[in-house]
Short mmCIF file of C-alpha atoms in Angstrom, two decimals:
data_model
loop_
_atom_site.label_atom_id
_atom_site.label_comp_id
_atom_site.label_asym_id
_atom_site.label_seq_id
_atom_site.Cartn_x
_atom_site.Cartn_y
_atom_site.Cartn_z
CA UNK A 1 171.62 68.96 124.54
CA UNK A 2 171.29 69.79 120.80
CA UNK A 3 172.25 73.05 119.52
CA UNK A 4 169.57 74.99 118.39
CA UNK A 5 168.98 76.54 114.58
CA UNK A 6 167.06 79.08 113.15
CA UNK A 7 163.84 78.46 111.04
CA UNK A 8 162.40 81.42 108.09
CA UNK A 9 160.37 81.08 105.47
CA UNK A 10 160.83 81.69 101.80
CA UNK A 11 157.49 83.34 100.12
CA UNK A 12 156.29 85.20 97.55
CA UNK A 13 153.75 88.34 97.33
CA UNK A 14 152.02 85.88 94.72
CA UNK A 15 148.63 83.51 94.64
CA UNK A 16 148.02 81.31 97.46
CA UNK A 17 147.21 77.52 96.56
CA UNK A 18 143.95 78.91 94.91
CA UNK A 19 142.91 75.63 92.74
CA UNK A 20 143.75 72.95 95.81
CA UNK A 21 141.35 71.10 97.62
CA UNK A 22 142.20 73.60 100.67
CA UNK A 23 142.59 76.55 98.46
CA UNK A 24 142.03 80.17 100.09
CA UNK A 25 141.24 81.76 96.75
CA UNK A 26 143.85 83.42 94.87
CA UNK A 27 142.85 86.77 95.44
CA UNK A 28 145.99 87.71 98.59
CA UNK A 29 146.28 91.53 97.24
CA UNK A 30 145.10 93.18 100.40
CA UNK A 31 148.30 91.42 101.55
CA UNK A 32 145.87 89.75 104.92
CA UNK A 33 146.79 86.12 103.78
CA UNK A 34 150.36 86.92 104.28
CA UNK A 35 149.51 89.15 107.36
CA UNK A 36 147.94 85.86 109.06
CA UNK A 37 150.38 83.97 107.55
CA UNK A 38 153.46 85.90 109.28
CA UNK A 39 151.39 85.84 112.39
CA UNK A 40 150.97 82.18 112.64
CA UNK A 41 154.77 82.32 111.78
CA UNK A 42 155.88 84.75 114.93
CA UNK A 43 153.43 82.42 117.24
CA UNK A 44 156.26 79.78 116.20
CA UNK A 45 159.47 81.90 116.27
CA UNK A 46 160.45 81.86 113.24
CA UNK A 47 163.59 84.69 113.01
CA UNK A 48 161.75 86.53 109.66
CA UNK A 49 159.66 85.84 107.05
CA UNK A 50 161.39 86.85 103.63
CA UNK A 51 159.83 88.06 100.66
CA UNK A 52 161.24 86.82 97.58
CA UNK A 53 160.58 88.80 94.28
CA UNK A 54 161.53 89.03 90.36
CA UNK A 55 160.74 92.20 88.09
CA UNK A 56 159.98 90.36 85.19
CA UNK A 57 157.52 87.58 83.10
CA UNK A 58 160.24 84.96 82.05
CA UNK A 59 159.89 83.08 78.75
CA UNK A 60 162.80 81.27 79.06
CA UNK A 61 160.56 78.02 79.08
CA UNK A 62 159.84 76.90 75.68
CA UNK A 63 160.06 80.45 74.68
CA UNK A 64 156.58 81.29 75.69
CA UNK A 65 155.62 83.40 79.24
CA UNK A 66 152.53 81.00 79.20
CA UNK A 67 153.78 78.46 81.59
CA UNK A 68 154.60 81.74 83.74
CA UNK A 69 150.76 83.47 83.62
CA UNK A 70 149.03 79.86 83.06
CA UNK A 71 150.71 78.25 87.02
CA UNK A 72 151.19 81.85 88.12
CA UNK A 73 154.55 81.18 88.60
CA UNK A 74 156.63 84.43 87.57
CA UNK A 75 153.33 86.82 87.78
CA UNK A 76 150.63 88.45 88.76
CA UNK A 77 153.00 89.23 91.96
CA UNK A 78 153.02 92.53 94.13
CA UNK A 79 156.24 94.66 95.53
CA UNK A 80 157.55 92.78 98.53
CA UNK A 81 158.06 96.82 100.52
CA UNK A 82 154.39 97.60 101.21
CA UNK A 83 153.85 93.89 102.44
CA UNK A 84 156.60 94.19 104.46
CA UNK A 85 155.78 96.89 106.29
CA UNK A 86 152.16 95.63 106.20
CA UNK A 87 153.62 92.64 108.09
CA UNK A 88 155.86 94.58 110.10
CA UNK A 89 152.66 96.46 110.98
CA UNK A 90 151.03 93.58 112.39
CA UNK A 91 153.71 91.37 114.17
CA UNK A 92 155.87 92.74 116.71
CA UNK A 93 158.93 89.84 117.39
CA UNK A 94 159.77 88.29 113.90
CA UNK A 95 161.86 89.70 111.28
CA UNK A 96 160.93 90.42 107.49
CA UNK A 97 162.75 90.58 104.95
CA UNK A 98 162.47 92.21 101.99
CA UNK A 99 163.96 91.43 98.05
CA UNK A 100 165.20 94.41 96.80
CA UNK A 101 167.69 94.45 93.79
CA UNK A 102 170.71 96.64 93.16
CA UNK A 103 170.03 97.02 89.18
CA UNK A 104 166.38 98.30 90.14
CA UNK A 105 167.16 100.85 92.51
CA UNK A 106 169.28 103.65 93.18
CA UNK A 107 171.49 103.52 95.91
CA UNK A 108 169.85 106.63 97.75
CA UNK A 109 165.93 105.30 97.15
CA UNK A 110 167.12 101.77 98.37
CA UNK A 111 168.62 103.34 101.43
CA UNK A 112 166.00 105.66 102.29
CA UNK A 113 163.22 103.15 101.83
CA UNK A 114 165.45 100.10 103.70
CA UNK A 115 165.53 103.12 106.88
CA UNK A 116 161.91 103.64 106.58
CA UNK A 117 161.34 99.94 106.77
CA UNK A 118 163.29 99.36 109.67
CA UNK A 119 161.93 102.36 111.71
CA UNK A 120 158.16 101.01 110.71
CA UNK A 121 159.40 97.23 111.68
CA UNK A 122 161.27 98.84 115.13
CA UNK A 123 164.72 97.20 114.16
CA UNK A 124 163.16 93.94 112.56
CA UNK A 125 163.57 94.61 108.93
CA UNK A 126 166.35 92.46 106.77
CA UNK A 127 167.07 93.57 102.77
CA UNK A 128 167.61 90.51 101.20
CA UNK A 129 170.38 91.80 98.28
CA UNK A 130 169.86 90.48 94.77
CA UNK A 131 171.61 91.85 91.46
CA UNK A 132 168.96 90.32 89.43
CA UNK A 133 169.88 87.16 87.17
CA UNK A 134 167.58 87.84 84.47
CA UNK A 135 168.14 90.09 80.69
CA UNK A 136 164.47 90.81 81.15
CA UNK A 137 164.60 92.73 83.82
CA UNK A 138 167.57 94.51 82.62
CA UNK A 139 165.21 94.79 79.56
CA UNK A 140 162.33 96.22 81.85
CA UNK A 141 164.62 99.05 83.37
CA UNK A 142 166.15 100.53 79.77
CA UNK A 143 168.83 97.97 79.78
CA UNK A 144 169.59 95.69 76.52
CA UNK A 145 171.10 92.67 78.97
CA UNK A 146 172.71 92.32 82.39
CA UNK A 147 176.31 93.05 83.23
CA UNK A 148 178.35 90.33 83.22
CA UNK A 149 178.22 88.20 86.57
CA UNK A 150 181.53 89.39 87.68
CA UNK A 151 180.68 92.96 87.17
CA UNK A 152 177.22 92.88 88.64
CA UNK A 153 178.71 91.16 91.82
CA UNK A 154 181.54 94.25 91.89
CA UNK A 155 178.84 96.84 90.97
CA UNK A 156 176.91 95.10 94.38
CA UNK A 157 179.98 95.23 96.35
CA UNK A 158 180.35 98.90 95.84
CA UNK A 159 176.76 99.53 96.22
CA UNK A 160 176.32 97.53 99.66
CA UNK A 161 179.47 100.27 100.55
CA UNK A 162 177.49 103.13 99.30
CA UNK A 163 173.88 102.53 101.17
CA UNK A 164 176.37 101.98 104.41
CA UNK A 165 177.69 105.26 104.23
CA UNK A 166 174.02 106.87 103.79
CA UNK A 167 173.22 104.92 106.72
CA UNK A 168 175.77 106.50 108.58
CA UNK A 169 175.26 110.05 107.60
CA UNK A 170 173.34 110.73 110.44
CA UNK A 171 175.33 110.58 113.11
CA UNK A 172 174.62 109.02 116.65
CA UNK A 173 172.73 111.40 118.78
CA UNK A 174 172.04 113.62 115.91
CA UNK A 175 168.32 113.40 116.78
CA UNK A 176 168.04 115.77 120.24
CA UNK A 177 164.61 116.85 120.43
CA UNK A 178 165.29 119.38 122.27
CA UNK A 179 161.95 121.90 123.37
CA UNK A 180 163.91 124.21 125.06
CA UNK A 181 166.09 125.56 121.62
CA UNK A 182 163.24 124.11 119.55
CA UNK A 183 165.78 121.80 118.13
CA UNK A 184 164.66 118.66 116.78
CA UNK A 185 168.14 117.63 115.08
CA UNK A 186 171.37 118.85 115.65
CA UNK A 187 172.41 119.58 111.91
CA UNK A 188 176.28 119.31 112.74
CA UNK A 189 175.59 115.34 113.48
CA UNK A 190 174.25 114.80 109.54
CA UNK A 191 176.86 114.87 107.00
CA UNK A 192 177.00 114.62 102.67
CA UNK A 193 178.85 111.66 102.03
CA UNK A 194 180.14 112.21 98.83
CA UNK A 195 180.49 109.30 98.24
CA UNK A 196 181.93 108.82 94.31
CA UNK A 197 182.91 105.12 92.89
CA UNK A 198 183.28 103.35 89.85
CA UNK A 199 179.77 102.67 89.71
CA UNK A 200 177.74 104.75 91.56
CA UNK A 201 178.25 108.21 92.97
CA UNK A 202 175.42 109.95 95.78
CA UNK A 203 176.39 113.57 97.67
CA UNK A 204 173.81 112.49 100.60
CA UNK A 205 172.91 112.67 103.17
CA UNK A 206 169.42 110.68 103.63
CA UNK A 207 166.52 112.75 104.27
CA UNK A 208 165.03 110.33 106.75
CA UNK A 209 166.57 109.46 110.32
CA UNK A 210 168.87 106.42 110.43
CA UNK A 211 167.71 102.66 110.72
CA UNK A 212 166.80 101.81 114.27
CA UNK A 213 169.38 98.61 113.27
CA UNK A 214 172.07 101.25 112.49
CA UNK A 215 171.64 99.30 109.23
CA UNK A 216 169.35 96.59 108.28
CA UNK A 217 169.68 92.97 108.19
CA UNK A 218 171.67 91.50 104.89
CA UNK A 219 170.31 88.32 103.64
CA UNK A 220 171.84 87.02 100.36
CA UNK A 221 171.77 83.88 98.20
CA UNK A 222 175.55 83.06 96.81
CA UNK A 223 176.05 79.79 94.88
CA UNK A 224 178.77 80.68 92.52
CA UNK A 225 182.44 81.19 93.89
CA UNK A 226 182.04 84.98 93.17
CA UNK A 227 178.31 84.90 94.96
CA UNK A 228 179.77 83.13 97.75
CA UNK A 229 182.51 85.26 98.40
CA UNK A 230 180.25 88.69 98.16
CA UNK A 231 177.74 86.91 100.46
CA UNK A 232 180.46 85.98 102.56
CA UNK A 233 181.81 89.22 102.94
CA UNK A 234 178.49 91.08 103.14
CA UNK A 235 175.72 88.88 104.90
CA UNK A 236 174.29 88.50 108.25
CA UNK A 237 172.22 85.41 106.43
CA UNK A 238 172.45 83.54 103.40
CA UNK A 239 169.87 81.72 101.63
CA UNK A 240 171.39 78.58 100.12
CA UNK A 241 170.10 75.81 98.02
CA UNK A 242 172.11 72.74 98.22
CA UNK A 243 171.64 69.05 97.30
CA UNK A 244 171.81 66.74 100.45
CA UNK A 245 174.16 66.87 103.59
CA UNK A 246 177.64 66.77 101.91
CA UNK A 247 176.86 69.60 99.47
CA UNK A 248 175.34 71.36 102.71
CA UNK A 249 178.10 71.20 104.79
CA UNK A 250 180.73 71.57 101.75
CA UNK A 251 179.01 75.38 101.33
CA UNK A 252 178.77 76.20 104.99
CA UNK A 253 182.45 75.00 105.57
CA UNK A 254 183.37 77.37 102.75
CA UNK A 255 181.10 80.29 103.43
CA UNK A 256 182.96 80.10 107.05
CA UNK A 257 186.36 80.14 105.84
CA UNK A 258 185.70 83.28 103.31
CA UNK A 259 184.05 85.22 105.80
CA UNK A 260 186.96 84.33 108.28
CA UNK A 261 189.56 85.12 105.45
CA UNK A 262 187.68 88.57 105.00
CA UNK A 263 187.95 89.50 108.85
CA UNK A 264 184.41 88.48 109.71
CA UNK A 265 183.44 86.26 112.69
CA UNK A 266 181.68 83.00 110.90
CA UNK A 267 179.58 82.91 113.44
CA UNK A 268 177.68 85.54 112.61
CA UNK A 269 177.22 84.54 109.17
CA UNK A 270 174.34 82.52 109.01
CA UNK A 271 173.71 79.74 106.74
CA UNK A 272 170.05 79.06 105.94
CA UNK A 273 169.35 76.05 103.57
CA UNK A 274 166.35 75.68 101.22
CA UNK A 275 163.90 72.79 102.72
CA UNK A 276 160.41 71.84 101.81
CA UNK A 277 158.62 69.68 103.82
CA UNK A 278 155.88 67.23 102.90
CA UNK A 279 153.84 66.42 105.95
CA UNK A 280 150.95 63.92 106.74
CA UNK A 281 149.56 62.39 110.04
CA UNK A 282 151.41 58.93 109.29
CA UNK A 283 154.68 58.95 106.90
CA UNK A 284 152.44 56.58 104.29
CA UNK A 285 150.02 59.84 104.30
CA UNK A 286 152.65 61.96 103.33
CA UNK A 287 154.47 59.71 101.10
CA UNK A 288 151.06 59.05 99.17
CA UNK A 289 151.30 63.43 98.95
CA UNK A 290 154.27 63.75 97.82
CA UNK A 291 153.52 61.13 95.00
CA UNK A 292 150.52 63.11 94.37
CA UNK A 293 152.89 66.03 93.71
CA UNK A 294 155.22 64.91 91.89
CA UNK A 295 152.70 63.00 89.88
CA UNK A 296 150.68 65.54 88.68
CA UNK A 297 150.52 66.24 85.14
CA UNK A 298 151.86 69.93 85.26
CA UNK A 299 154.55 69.54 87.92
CA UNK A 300 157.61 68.94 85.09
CA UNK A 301 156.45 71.92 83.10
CA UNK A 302 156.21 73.85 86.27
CA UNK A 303 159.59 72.90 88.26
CA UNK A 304 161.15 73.40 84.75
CA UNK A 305 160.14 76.58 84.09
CA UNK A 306 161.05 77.60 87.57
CA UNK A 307 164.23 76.83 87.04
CA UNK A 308 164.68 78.58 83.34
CA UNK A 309 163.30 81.58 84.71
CA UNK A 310 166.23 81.94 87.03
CA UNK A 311 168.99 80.39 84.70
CA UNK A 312 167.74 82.04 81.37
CA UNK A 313 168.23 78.42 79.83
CA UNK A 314 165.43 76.74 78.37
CA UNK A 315 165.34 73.21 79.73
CA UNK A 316 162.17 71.89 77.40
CA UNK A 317 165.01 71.53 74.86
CA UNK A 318 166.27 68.24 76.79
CA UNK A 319 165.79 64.63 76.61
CA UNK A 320 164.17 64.16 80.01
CA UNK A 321 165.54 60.82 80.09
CA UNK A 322 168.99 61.80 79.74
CA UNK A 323 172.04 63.42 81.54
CA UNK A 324 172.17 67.26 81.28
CA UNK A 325 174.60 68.38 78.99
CA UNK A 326 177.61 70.66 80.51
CA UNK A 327 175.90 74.02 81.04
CA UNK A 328 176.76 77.59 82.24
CA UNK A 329 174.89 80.96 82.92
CA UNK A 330 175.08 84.26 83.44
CA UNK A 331 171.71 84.01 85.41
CA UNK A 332 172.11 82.18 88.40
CA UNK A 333 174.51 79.25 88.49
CA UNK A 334 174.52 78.36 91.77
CA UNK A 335 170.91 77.64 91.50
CA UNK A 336 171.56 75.79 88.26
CA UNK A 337 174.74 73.85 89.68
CA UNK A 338 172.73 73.04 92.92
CA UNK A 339 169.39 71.42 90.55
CA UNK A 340 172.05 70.00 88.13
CA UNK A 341 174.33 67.97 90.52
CA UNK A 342 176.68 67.47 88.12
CA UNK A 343 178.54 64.65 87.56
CA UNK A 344 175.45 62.40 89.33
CA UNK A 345 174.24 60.58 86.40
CA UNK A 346 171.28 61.53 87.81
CA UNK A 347 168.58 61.93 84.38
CA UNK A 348 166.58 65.37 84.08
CA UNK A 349 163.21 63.47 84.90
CA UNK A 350 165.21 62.62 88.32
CA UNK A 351 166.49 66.12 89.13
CA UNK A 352 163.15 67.15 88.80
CA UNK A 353 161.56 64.71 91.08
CA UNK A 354 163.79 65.12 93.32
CA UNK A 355 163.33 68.87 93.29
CA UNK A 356 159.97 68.74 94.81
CA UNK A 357 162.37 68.37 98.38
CA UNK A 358 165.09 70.80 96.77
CA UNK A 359 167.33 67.51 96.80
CA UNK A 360 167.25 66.38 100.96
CA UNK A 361 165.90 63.04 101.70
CA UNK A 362 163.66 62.33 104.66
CA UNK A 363 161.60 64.92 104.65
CA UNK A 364 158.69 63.51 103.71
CA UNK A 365 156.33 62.23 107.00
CA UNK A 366 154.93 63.07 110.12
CA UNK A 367 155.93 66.13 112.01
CA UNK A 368 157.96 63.86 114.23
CA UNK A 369 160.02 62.17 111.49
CA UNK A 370 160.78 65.49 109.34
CA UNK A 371 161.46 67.20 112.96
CA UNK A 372 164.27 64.42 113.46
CA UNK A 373 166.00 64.31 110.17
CA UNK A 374 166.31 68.22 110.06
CA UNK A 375 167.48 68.19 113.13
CA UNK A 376 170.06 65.39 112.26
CA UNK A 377 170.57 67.18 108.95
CA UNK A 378 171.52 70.41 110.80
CA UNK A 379 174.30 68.54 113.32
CA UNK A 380 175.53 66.70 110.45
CA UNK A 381 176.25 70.32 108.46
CA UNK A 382 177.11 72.16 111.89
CA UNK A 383 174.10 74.65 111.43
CA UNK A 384 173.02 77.15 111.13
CA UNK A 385 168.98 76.85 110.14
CA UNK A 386 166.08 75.90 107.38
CA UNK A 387 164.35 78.26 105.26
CA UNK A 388 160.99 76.50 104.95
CA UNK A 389 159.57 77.20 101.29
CA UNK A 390 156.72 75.32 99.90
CA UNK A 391 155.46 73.60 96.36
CA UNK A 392 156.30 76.67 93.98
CA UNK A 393 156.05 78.97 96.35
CA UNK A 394 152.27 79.29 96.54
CA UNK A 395 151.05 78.68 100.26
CA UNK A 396 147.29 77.20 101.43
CA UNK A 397 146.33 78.04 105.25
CA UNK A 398 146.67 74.07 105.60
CA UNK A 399 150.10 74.17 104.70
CA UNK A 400 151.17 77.25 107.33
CA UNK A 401 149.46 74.76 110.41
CA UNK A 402 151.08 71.84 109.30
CA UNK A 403 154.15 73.79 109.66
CA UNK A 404 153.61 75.79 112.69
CA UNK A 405 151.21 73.89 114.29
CA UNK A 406 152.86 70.33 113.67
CA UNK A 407 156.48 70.57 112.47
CA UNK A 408 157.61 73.74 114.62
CA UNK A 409 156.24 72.40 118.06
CA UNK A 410 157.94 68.95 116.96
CA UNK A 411 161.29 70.66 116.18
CA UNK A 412 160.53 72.46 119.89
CA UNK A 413 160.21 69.87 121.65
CA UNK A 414 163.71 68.14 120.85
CA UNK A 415 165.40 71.58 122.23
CA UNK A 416 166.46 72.72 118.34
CA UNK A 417 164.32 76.13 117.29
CA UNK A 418 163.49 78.57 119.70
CA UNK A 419 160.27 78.96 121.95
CA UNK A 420 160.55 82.58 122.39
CA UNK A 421 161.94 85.23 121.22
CA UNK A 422 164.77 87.17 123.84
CA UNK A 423 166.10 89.79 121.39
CA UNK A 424 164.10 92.86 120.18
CA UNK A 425 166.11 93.17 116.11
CA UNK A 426 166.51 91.04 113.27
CA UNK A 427 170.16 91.26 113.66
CA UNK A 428 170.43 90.36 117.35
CA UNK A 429 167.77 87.71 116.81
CA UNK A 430 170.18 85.95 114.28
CA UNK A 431 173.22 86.78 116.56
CA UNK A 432 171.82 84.61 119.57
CA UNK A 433 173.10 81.65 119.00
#
């Protein structure tokens, strides 16, 4: 029997597909196209939906933000909280999960609004942690330019340390509800904190009762060494983007030995790799997609703004017929190393193509022949799931079906996702296997 993995999906509170054939319109700001979305999602058992976000227009692309606003790729876009607890609203089983970065909010807002989430969501909201990678957001919050990696990863550290303790300054029990003494919290169970740092300093305590999780879910995306080792550390989940099965099982292996070396149980520290998925009702019909995709007169200008925005390094100043030159960041080099593969030969035109499946062959085709090569993929690497994303991010309602109408029941029916959900959190549902 295979060992099951875990399936999400990586979205954003952007447009849909709004100018393809089977385009729902553009308009998703009542948040209802995610709501049926994330519905059609929980039908499947997926463990969460997670809702990726930026707080800024990039221009790293050319130096212009009109690739950004022309392919609505960096903007308009909403706040990922109120969709997910629109979603939470609305589903009952699946997780969601939430982008939220450390430079944007204080420690005591971020806790009080992750609590308020998880109560709505009845234990089944995640915070998925991000510094932030880009100097415009820094620019966008009074900033003139981000700390340094290293600092912003030690500023985290110290942050994830100070929304724990806020978390914890309500005490078990501290809510009695008692009619008889009229007592609806026993104010001996809820403590300050005091809580003072290098960084950061809060008094506390929160103002709002604990999450139902005792905490919420921690997703995180590490790809440099000092990413890895704070998602290691701190993460019930990692998002990770990584080019074919050696470089997939190369960052799980090490992912499992930092969180062993840091006292955690690997197992619990869930790996989650980047797929997306080209499917057609015969493997020429998705091929002769895919080519359509990759084909398409914008999709270089797109994928390569994409990948300034989150690397701050304009990439329209390269041959695309040539090698990448050496390059480093201090936006997000794991995403860069993982779309560079250095040391491939491999020309810019080629990392781009093959970008449209984030680097994994063999998922292009029927339900049945993606459904076997992830689920090959997955013993290959030793787990522990896929986080399904799709072209740029932007989602049609024929998209959703082909996934959780074709691929999931496919992937079911070999014995490797789950058909139902047995645990009532986000953080058990990871834990189950």
């Amino acid at each position: 029997m295979a060992k099951p993995f875990h399936l999400a999906w990586f979205m954003n509170f952007s447009v849909d597909e709004w100018n393809a054939p089977f385009a729902s319109g553009g308009k998703p700001w009542n948040g209802q196209f995610y709501v049926d979305m994330a519905k059609a999602m929980e039908r499947a058992c997926f463990d969460y939906i997670m809702i990726e976000d930026t707080l800024m227009i990039s221009d790293a692309y050319g130096g212009s933000m009109e690739a950004y606003l022309k392919y609505a790729l960096m903007g308009p876009k909403g706040d990922p909280a109120p969709l997910a607890a629109l979603i939470a609203s609305q589903t009952s089983k699946m997780g969601v999960v939430a982008t939220l970065s450390t430079m944007a909010y204080p420690p005591f807002m971020l806790a009080r609004l992750c609590a308020t989430l998880d109560n709505i969501a009845e234990g089944r909201f995640g915070w998925n942690i991000v510094t932030s990678g880009e100097n415009h957001a820094a620019q966008n919050f009074g900033m003139d330019e981000l700390p340094p990696r290293q600092q912003r990863y030690d500023m985290a550290d110290e942050y994830v340390q100070l929304v724990k303790a806020l978390w914890g300054s309500w005490e078990p029990g501290a809510v009695v509800l008692d009619r008889e003494t009229d007592t609806y919290a026993d104010f001996t169970k809820v403590k300050p904190i005091n809580f003072e740092g290098k960084f950061f300093k809060s008094r506390g305590p929160l103002n709002c009762v604990p999450p139902v999780q005792g905490r919420p879910a921690f997703v995180q995306a590490g790809g440099s060494p000092r990413g890895r080792q704070f998602a290691a550390e701190t993460a019930d989940s990692i998002i990770a983007a990584a080019s074919g099965v050696e470089a997939m099982k190369e960052y799980r292996d090490d992912i499992r030995k930092r969180a062993a070396a840091a006292g955690r149980d690997p197992d619990e520290v869930k790996v989650f790799f980047i797929v997306q998925p080209i499917l057609g009702e015969t493997d020429a019909e998705a091929k002769a997609k895919f080519d359509r995709y990759v084909g398409s007169p914008s999709y270089i200008a797109k994928t390569l703004s994409v990948i300034a925005s989150v690397t701050d390094i304009d990439f329209s100043q390269f041959d695309l017929d040539k090698e990448l030159p050496p390059l480093t960041t201090n936006g997000e080099q794991g995403s860069l190393n993982a779309f560079a593969q250095w040391g491939s030969g491999k020309t810019l035109r080629q990392l781009t193509v093959e970008n449209a499946t984030w680097g994994l062959e063999g998922v292009v085709g029927t339900p049945e022949t993606v459904a076997d090569r992830m689920a090959d993929v997955m013993e290959q690497v030793g787990g522990d799931g896929f986080l399904i994303t799709s072209p740029f991010q932007r989602v049609s309602r024929q998209y959703i079906n082909e996934v959780c109408e074709g691929l999931v029941p496919a992937l079911q029916r070999r014995g490797v996702t789950r058909t139902a959900y047995t645990k009532s959190t986000l953080r058990d549902t990871l834990k189950e296997f």
